[in-house]
Amino acid sequence: MQLDKFAKTAVQDIVGGAFNWRLWSWLGWKDTRLRYRRTLIGPFWQTLSMAIFVGALGFLYSNFWNMEVSVFIPYLTAGMTAWILINTIVTESTAIFVASTPFIMQKGMPYSTFVYQVIHRNVVVFFHNLIVFVLVMVVFGVYPTVSLLFLIPSLALFMLNALWVALLVGTLCTRFRDFGNLIVSILQIIFFITPVFWIPEQAGSRKVLFVDPNPFYHFIELIRAPLLGHPPTMMNWAVTIGTLVVGSCLTLIIFGRFRSRIPYWI
Amino acid sequence: MSTKETSITLNDVTIEFPVYDADRNFRKYLLKPNIGGIMQAKSKKAKHTAVTALRSLSCHFETGDRIGLIGLNGAGKSTLLHTLAGIYEPIGGELIVNGRVSTLFNTNIGIDPDDTGYRNILTCGLILGMTLPEIRRKLDEIIEFTELQEYIYLPVRTYSSGMLTRLAFAVATSIEPDILLMDENIGAGDASFQAKAAARIRNITSKAQILVLASHSESVLREFCNKAMFLHKGELIAQGDLETVLAEYNRHVAGTM
């Protein structure tokens, strides 16, 4: 095997793509800008639908779970903000290269450019959605603590993971079109088995079994914890950094191996 | 621009296209252990479906070379252009390109119908590898060429197809590459615009140090090129001086009739 060669190809693409920042930041902003076009609130529609979702589910489930609304709704909002980020990035990754066909067929360029574009766009949407959380904080009198600063390394780690996920998912889904549909339906299940609208403590002693091994839980915590005013746990960091290392190795090999095939597959 | 001489070198370049029909998908990979057994797996490996689009192609171009690619449909002209552009990576052989490459394959370089013409110029320019200041410098000239005037600030969705063509053409031809790769079949709008378009193409091709042009038209080839490559079914039949290769091509076409 020529693993080092694959890794080199992949790293070249990833670094080259980063240097292509003029293009992807422009395309990322363009996506956001066009969402505002001809609508009154543009990307805030997603924010609004999240607000409605959180409001409705928040009151209902806080009753089910016998929790204070003022505790549950901020928890749910922070969790949903993180979940939407994961969900959108993974979903959009499935079509990332196919959607960029006109660009890819125009000239040779680093394909990671389009991954950065997707990440850029979703970070912007994330901050739109964060407005719901700010409103929730005001309504329920939750105040941010110094732990909010953990959001910076958290988001950075999040994005590094998004990079390998998008490249890997994008490559596989370009070759095997069925993968895209599969991933989208799996995501739906993951939403229900990950503590977003329920709390890990509800699993009781089975938390070790059902919650802790779920990497998505740790990614959600990475963002939810700082928003709710406490730092992510050591386990959260360990799992997400571990995922980054293992996932990146996998991506370097698979993306590096099949990168040159992508224009033939699209 | 670059310290290195502008040049293109191909050594034994081979390009293969994998062929996937609806059957060769994920389903088969997933179900393989259940249905096929060893024999299927074996025969599958042997039966690697691929179309060889270019076979062991070698050539070398330098500054001043204007190469016409000739050949019947499916000869590999477009594939060769896409390979030179760095889009298709050869499965065999090596490709060395020195110099800034730009392409004129189709003029629809990712134009977004919801965005204004103005913004689309910036987007396409960035895709072509220009920087924003570089594009801004050329902006007036591009807008003037499109004859769109104040329409440039309207979404492209509202344009007529002629307006769209002019916009796309103007941006695509605004770059000044060292190496220009061009497909003849680029749209250029109505008759009055075509004369303007031809002048513009003449202008950028004269600025490029190397031009590679795929065309079926002998008059076009005679106007722009001094050398030619004759491709047939992915193989290089003849290369060299334009007239010699054209003669060879015509003999070949007459022979197959």
XYZ file of C-alpha atoms in Angstrom:
523
model
C 0.000 0.000 0.000
C 1.107 3.553 -0.665
C -0.495 5.128 2.390
C 2.016 7.945 2.566
C 1.265 8.871 -1.030
C -2.475 8.970 -0.372
C -1.976 11.046 2.749
C 0.242 13.458 0.831
C -2.371 13.903 -1.910
C -5.061 14.538 0.683
C -2.962 16.986 2.706
C -2.029 18.883 -0.462
C -5.686 19.224 -1.329
C -6.703 20.288 2.168
C -3.925 22.865 2.443
C -4.424 24.079 -1.126
C -8.139 24.456 -0.449
C -7.442 26.559 2.622
C -5.264 28.847 0.509
C -8.195 29.173 -1.862
C -9.939 31.192 0.862
C -10.789 34.020 -1.483
C -13.029 31.723 -3.460
C -14.669 29.759 -0.668
C -15.297 32.709 1.597
C -16.869 34.521 -1.345
C -19.005 31.505 -2.255
C -19.920 30.980 1.403
C -21.092 34.571 1.785
C -22.885 34.340 -1.525
C -24.893 31.372 -0.254
C -25.865 33.311 2.840
C -26.601 36.493 0.928
C -28.838 34.691 -1.543
C -30.847 33.206 1.295
C -31.869 36.746 2.195
C -32.868 37.510 -1.360
C -36.555 38.117 -1.937
C -37.458 37.050 1.567
C -38.000 39.270 4.528
C -35.932 37.320 7.008
C -33.900 34.975 4.788
C -31.833 32.526 6.790
C -33.765 33.528 9.896
C -36.532 31.247 8.675
C -34.442 28.382 9.881
C -33.874 30.240 13.118
C -37.585 30.887 13.454
C -38.510 27.273 12.804
C -35.994 26.251 15.416
C -37.498 28.740 17.852
C -40.964 27.291 17.281
C -39.666 23.750 17.636
C -37.841 24.570 20.844
C -40.803 26.471 22.248
C -43.328 23.723 21.577
C -41.148 20.799 22.538
C -39.733 22.676 25.482
C -43.060 23.177 27.242
C -44.326 19.710 26.436
C -41.250 17.740 27.435
C -40.434 19.774 30.502
C -43.840 18.545 31.724
C -43.098 14.961 30.731
C -39.712 14.987 32.361
C -40.930 16.986 35.385
C -38.300 19.624 34.800
C -38.405 23.349 35.273
C -39.177 25.086 31.991
C -36.474 27.609 32.817
C -33.940 24.806 32.965
C -35.173 22.613 30.163
C -35.737 25.198 27.437
C -32.200 26.653 27.576
C -30.873 23.079 27.587
C -32.988 22.136 24.580
C -32.119 25.320 22.673
C -28.382 24.926 23.178
C -28.588 21.268 22.183
C -30.658 21.985 19.067
C -28.265 24.722 17.937
C -25.430 22.199 18.103
C -27.493 19.434 16.508
C -28.553 21.581 13.555
C -24.905 22.377 12.913
C -23.984 18.674 12.850
C -27.032 17.667 10.879
C -26.682 20.313 8.156
C -22.966 19.843 7.645
C -23.270 16.063 7.322
C -26.353 16.277 5.092
C -24.775 18.853 2.808
C -21.571 16.822 2.649
C -23.381 14.008 0.902
C -23.852 16.141 -2.224
C -20.813 18.353 -1.836
C -18.893 17.366 -4.989
C -21.903 16.660 -7.168
C -23.256 20.118 -6.350
C -19.931 21.681 -7.334
C -19.684 19.894 -10.683
C -19.555 23.069 -12.838
C -16.587 24.324 -10.816
C -14.788 20.997 -10.691
C -15.140 20.514 -14.441
C -13.822 23.989 -15.165
C -10.278 23.604 -13.968
C -8.139 21.581 -11.634
C -8.506 22.873 -8.120
C -8.423 21.581 -4.546
C -11.752 19.924 -3.880
C -11.572 20.832 -0.203
C -12.433 24.362 -1.364
C -16.084 23.317 -1.434
C -15.834 21.781 2.012
C -14.604 25.063 3.405
C -17.481 26.751 1.625
C -20.005 24.473 3.354
C -18.353 24.968 6.741
C -18.258 28.722 6.247
C -21.934 28.836 5.355
C -22.950 26.699 8.308
C -20.964 28.693 10.824
C -22.858 31.752 9.642
C -26.155 29.893 10.078
C -24.991 28.731 13.503
C -24.612 32.302 14.649
C -28.033 33.128 13.249
C -29.474 30.289 15.310
C -27.585 31.374 18.367
C -29.925 34.359 18.485
C -32.683 32.023 19.686
C -30.465 31.004 22.547
C -29.726 34.601 23.423
C -33.472 35.307 23.529
C -34.000 32.259 25.713
C -31.291 33.482 28.037
C -32.993 36.841 28.346
C -36.443 35.348 28.916
C -35.349 32.828 31.525
C -32.667 34.936 33.096
C -29.818 32.577 32.367
C -26.564 34.458 32.376
C -23.413 33.473 30.522
C -20.355 32.623 32.558
C -16.675 32.667 31.752
C -17.167 29.128 30.442
C -18.722 30.658 27.353
C -15.162 31.237 26.174
C -14.838 27.474 25.776
C -17.070 27.912 22.750
C -14.038 29.118 20.804
C -11.912 25.943 21.076
C -15.099 23.895 20.905
C -16.139 25.381 17.592
C -12.599 25.048 16.251
C -12.559 21.359 17.134
C -16.013 21.022 15.648
C -14.871 22.500 12.343
C -11.760 20.342 12.146
C -14.008 17.335 12.536
C -16.381 18.754 9.936
C -13.458 18.905 7.524
C -12.709 15.186 7.618
C -16.360 14.178 7.791
C -17.272 16.261 4.744
C -14.337 15.028 2.673
C -14.999 11.397 3.570
C -18.776 11.522 3.231
C -18.461 13.596 0.069
C -16.058 11.149 -1.568
C -18.081 8.058 -0.659
C -21.392 9.599 -1.660
C -20.042 10.710 -5.020
C -19.104 7.136 -5.844
C -22.049 5.415 -4.187
C -25.124 7.552 -4.570
C -27.065 5.302 -2.182
C -24.834 6.394 0.680
C -26.358 9.850 0.736
C -29.843 8.576 1.437
C -28.523 6.098 3.954
C -26.676 8.765 5.890
C -29.662 11.078 5.989
C -31.877 8.382 7.481
C -29.223 7.374 9.984
C -28.932 10.993 11.102
C -32.622 10.983 11.890
C -32.204 8.020 14.213
C -29.146 9.554 15.821
C -31.175 12.618 16.727
C -33.476 10.461 18.832
C -30.827 8.341 20.497
C -28.645 11.330 21.395
C -29.568 13.428 24.412
C -30.822 16.587 22.734
C -34.433 16.719 23.883
C -33.870 14.399 26.805
C -31.162 14.558 29.429
C -28.425 11.957 29.913
C -29.345 11.522 33.580
C -32.657 10.012 32.474
C -30.746 7.001 31.299
C -29.694 6.511 34.924
C -27.157 3.789 35.429
C -27.462 2.853 31.762
C -25.889 6.167 30.778
C -22.561 4.378 30.531
C -24.147 2.039 28.037
C -26.359 4.303 25.961
C -24.980 7.816 26.213
C -21.252 7.784 26.848
C -20.282 5.633 23.850
C -22.221 7.933 21.499
C -19.726 10.383 19.958
C -22.567 12.666 18.897
C -23.379 13.230 22.564
C -19.868 14.532 23.145
C -20.000 16.814 20.116
C -23.310 18.260 21.308
C -21.861 18.762 24.792
C -18.870 20.551 23.298
C -21.189 23.375 22.306
C -24.049 22.970 24.757
C -21.913 23.001 27.887
C -20.228 26.383 27.310
C -23.571 27.914 26.347
C -25.156 26.648 29.568
C -22.292 27.993 31.597
C -19.982 25.105 32.338
C -16.893 23.786 30.567
C -17.077 20.547 28.560
C -15.862 17.532 30.533
C -12.532 15.828 30.002
C -14.425 12.942 28.453
C -16.058 15.293 25.931
C -12.656 16.592 24.871
C -11.093 13.149 24.787
C -13.812 11.631 22.606
C -14.019 14.518 20.153
C -10.242 14.810 19.806
C -10.020 11.034 19.444
C -12.689 11.146 16.735
C -10.700 13.848 14.988
C -7.522 11.775 14.981
C -9.107 8.502 13.884
C -11.430 10.161 11.374
C -8.705 12.295 9.840
C -6.483 9.253 9.306
C -9.349 7.484 7.599
C -10.068 10.515 5.419
C -6.421 11.023 4.486
C -6.317 7.469 3.192
C -9.719 7.263 1.500
C -9.910 10.794 0.137
C -6.231 10.683 -0.827
C -6.723 7.377 -2.581
C -9.835 8.355 -4.516
C -9.424 12.099 -4.915
C -8.355 11.812 -8.535
C -11.423 9.685 -9.308
C -13.913 12.328 -8.196
C -14.197 14.134 -11.567
C -14.871 10.767 -13.194
C -17.591 9.958 -10.693
C -19.596 13.157 -10.736
C 4.926 35.833 -14.801
C 6.644 32.612 -13.892
C 10.383 32.214 -13.964
C 10.000 28.857 -15.676
C 9.381 28.718 -19.376
C 5.766 28.062 -20.187
C 5.487 24.503 -21.424
C 3.368 21.388 -21.501
C 4.842 17.908 -21.521
C 2.951 14.645 -21.733
C 4.706 11.324 -21.354
C 2.684 8.224 -22.151
C -0.472 9.704 -20.681
C -3.401 7.319 -20.478
C -6.893 8.252 -19.370
C -9.589 5.731 -18.602
C -13.189 6.358 -17.764
C -14.848 3.945 -15.411
C -18.302 2.971 -16.579
C -20.969 2.614 -13.948
C -24.390 1.538 -14.969
C -27.272 1.619 -12.573
C -26.401 -1.917 -11.577
C -22.900 -1.371 -10.367
C -23.694 0.460 -7.215
C -23.581 0.212 -3.490
C -26.250 -2.477 -3.472
C -23.963 -4.942 -5.176
C -21.080 -4.181 -2.886
C -23.325 -4.611 0.103
C -24.955 -7.803 -1.108
C -21.931 -9.386 -2.711
C -21.200 -11.858 0.110
C -24.757 -13.141 -0.070
C -25.214 -13.602 -3.756
C -22.046 -14.185 -5.658
C -19.569 -16.335 -3.884
C -15.995 -16.589 -5.004
C -16.661 -16.923 -8.663
C -18.579 -13.695 -8.914
C -15.968 -11.845 -6.930
C -13.283 -13.189 -9.210
C -15.064 -12.480 -12.454
C -15.951 -9.075 -11.132
C -12.350 -8.190 -10.590
C -11.417 -9.327 -14.062
C -14.317 -7.509 -15.629
C -13.289 -3.988 -14.832
C -15.395 -1.928 -17.183
C -13.552 1.099 -18.455
C -13.304 3.107 -21.621
C -9.840 4.171 -22.638
C -10.228 7.780 -23.687
C -6.556 8.495 -24.281
C -3.897 5.879 -24.881
C -0.170 6.456 -24.262
C -0.126 10.005 -25.484
C 3.210 11.817 -25.624
C 3.835 15.364 -26.766
C 5.626 18.552 -25.841
C 4.580 22.167 -26.354
C 6.449 25.388 -25.771
C 5.895 29.121 -25.945
C 4.557 30.144 -29.332
C 2.892 26.840 -30.018
C -0.691 27.060 -31.178
C -2.032 23.554 -31.314
C -5.215 22.538 -33.003
C -6.791 19.293 -31.855
C -8.550 17.527 -34.654
C -10.429 14.284 -34.820
C -13.904 12.887 -35.171
C -16.395 13.024 -32.337
C -15.214 10.848 -29.487
C -11.592 11.019 -30.562
C -10.518 12.316 -27.152
C -10.131 16.025 -27.909
C -12.221 17.189 -24.970
C -10.679 14.599 -22.690
C -7.230 15.855 -23.604
C -8.259 19.448 -22.888
C -9.714 18.410 -19.529
C -6.528 16.528 -18.741
C -4.329 19.507 -19.591
C -6.554 21.618 -17.342
C -5.764 19.296 -14.436
C -9.315 18.026 -14.110
C -8.744 14.419 -15.111
C -5.717 12.828 -13.577
C -3.938 10.313 -15.837
C -4.000 6.712 -14.628
C -0.707 6.175 -16.389
C 2.161 8.344 -17.557
C 2.997 11.847 -16.440
C 1.789 15.329 -17.205
C 3.932 18.392 -16.572
C 2.410 21.824 -17.014
C 4.360 25.018 -16.372
C 2.403 28.252 -16.440
C -0.993 29.587 -15.473
C -3.677 27.585 -17.232
C -7.113 28.818 -18.086
C -9.956 27.153 -19.881
C -12.714 28.152 -22.248
C -14.760 24.962 -22.440
C -18.212 26.201 -21.890
C -18.829 29.722 -20.783
C -21.189 28.703 -18.011
C -18.636 28.815 -15.222
C -20.950 28.422 -12.268
C -23.225 31.351 -12.943
C -25.812 31.655 -10.200
C -29.180 32.708 -11.664
C -30.327 34.310 -8.414
C -27.335 36.584 -8.137
C -26.897 39.826 -10.054
C -24.813 39.973 -13.205
C -22.330 42.159 -11.378
C -21.846 39.686 -8.544
C -21.635 36.828 -10.998
C -18.723 38.515 -12.732
C -16.889 38.555 -9.410
C -17.810 34.937 -8.640
C -16.733 33.624 -12.037
C -13.552 35.674 -11.947
C -12.618 34.118 -8.607
C -13.323 30.645 -9.962
C -11.069 31.372 -12.918
C -8.334 32.123 -10.422
C -8.285 35.909 -10.420
C -8.138 37.957 -7.242
C -10.866 40.466 -6.408
C -8.667 43.530 -7.107
C -7.660 41.947 -10.397
C -11.298 41.473 -11.383
C -12.280 44.952 -10.213
C -9.640 46.398 -12.514
C -11.222 44.648 -15.472
C -14.770 45.199 -14.358
C -15.568 48.276 -16.443
C -14.207 46.683 -19.540
C -16.167 43.465 -18.921
C -19.420 45.281 -18.246
C -18.963 47.404 -21.332
C -18.352 44.333 -23.418
C -21.529 42.624 -22.183
C -23.617 45.641 -23.317
C -25.836 44.943 -20.337
C -25.648 48.471 -18.912
C -27.933 48.801 -15.890
C -29.160 45.226 -16.296
C -25.870 44.210 -14.747
C -27.423 44.984 -11.348
C -30.407 42.681 -11.929
C -30.480 38.991 -11.105
C -29.236 36.854 -13.987
C -32.544 34.979 -13.810
C -34.182 37.948 -15.547
C -31.773 37.904 -18.516
C -32.549 36.718 -21.989
C -30.389 33.840 -23.149
C -28.419 36.209 -25.370
C -27.667 38.475 -22.424
C -26.607 35.492 -20.358
C -24.284 34.298 -23.090
C -22.682 37.713 -23.405
C -22.138 37.933 -19.663
C -20.642 34.456 -19.398
C -18.499 34.958 -22.463
C -17.160 38.304 -21.283
C -16.012 36.912 -17.940
C -14.626 33.710 -19.341
C -12.522 35.664 -21.805
C -11.312 38.275 -19.347
C -8.390 36.223 -18.071
C -4.882 36.453 -19.404
C -3.436 32.988 -18.987
C -0.067 31.650 -20.072
C -1.785 28.581 -21.423
C -5.236 28.798 -22.914
C -7.291 25.672 -23.470
C -10.285 26.209 -25.651
C -13.140 24.187 -27.006
C -14.618 25.416 -30.239
C -18.176 24.902 -29.050
C -18.379 27.929 -26.847
C -21.584 29.852 -27.347
C -21.273 33.445 -28.451
C -24.753 34.890 -28.894
C -26.289 36.654 -31.884
C -24.593 37.635 -35.130
C -23.529 41.174 -34.216
C -22.121 39.881 -30.978
C -20.297 37.078 -32.718
C -18.050 39.471 -34.586
C -17.186 41.177 -31.312
C -16.677 37.787 -29.682
C -14.348 36.656 -32.434
C -12.243 39.782 -32.017
C -12.059 39.182 -28.297
C -11.028 35.580 -28.755
C -8.354 36.643 -31.214
C -7.122 39.098 -28.613
C -6.794 36.618 -25.746
C -5.391 33.842 -27.891
C -2.691 36.187 -29.125
C -1.770 37.043 -25.532
C -1.516 33.412 -24.445
C 1.877 31.811 -24.865
C 0.433 28.403 -25.615
C -2.959 27.796 -27.138
C -4.649 24.434 -27.404
C -7.836 24.547 -29.428
C -10.207 21.723 -30.262
C -12.092 22.353 -33.456
C -13.786 20.705 -36.403
C -13.432 23.724 -38.617
C -10.410 23.949 -40.873
C -10.825 27.687 -41.303
C -10.821 28.196 -37.544
C -7.748 26.013 -37.196
C -5.953 27.846 -40.001
C -6.718 31.159 -38.364
C -5.504 30.317 -34.864
C -3.084 27.438 -35.064
C 0.331 26.624 -36.447
C 0.518 23.039 -35.226
C -1.950 20.231 -34.881
C -2.597 16.901 -33.257
C -4.830 14.354 -34.916
C -6.557 12.049 -32.469
C -8.538 8.977 -33.336
C -10.265 6.817 -30.737
C -7.957 8.052 -28.040
C -4.770 7.516 -29.973
C -2.462 10.044 -31.479
C -2.337 9.417 -35.205
C -0.269 12.388 -36.275
C 1.204 15.567 -34.887
C 3.264 18.396 -36.235
C 2.794 21.197 -38.711
C -0.866 22.147 -39.175
C -1.117 21.643 -42.941
C 0.610 18.271 -42.851
C -1.659 16.991 -40.104
C -4.765 18.404 -41.789
C -3.825 16.581 -44.978
C -3.347 13.374 -43.007
C -6.700 13.913 -41.314
C -8.504 14.464 -44.603
C -6.916 11.365 -46.080
C -8.047 9.422 -43.048
C -11.608 10.742 -43.182
C -11.828 10.021 -46.921
C -10.491 6.520 -46.308
C -13.122 5.633 -43.724
C -15.986 6.867 -45.837
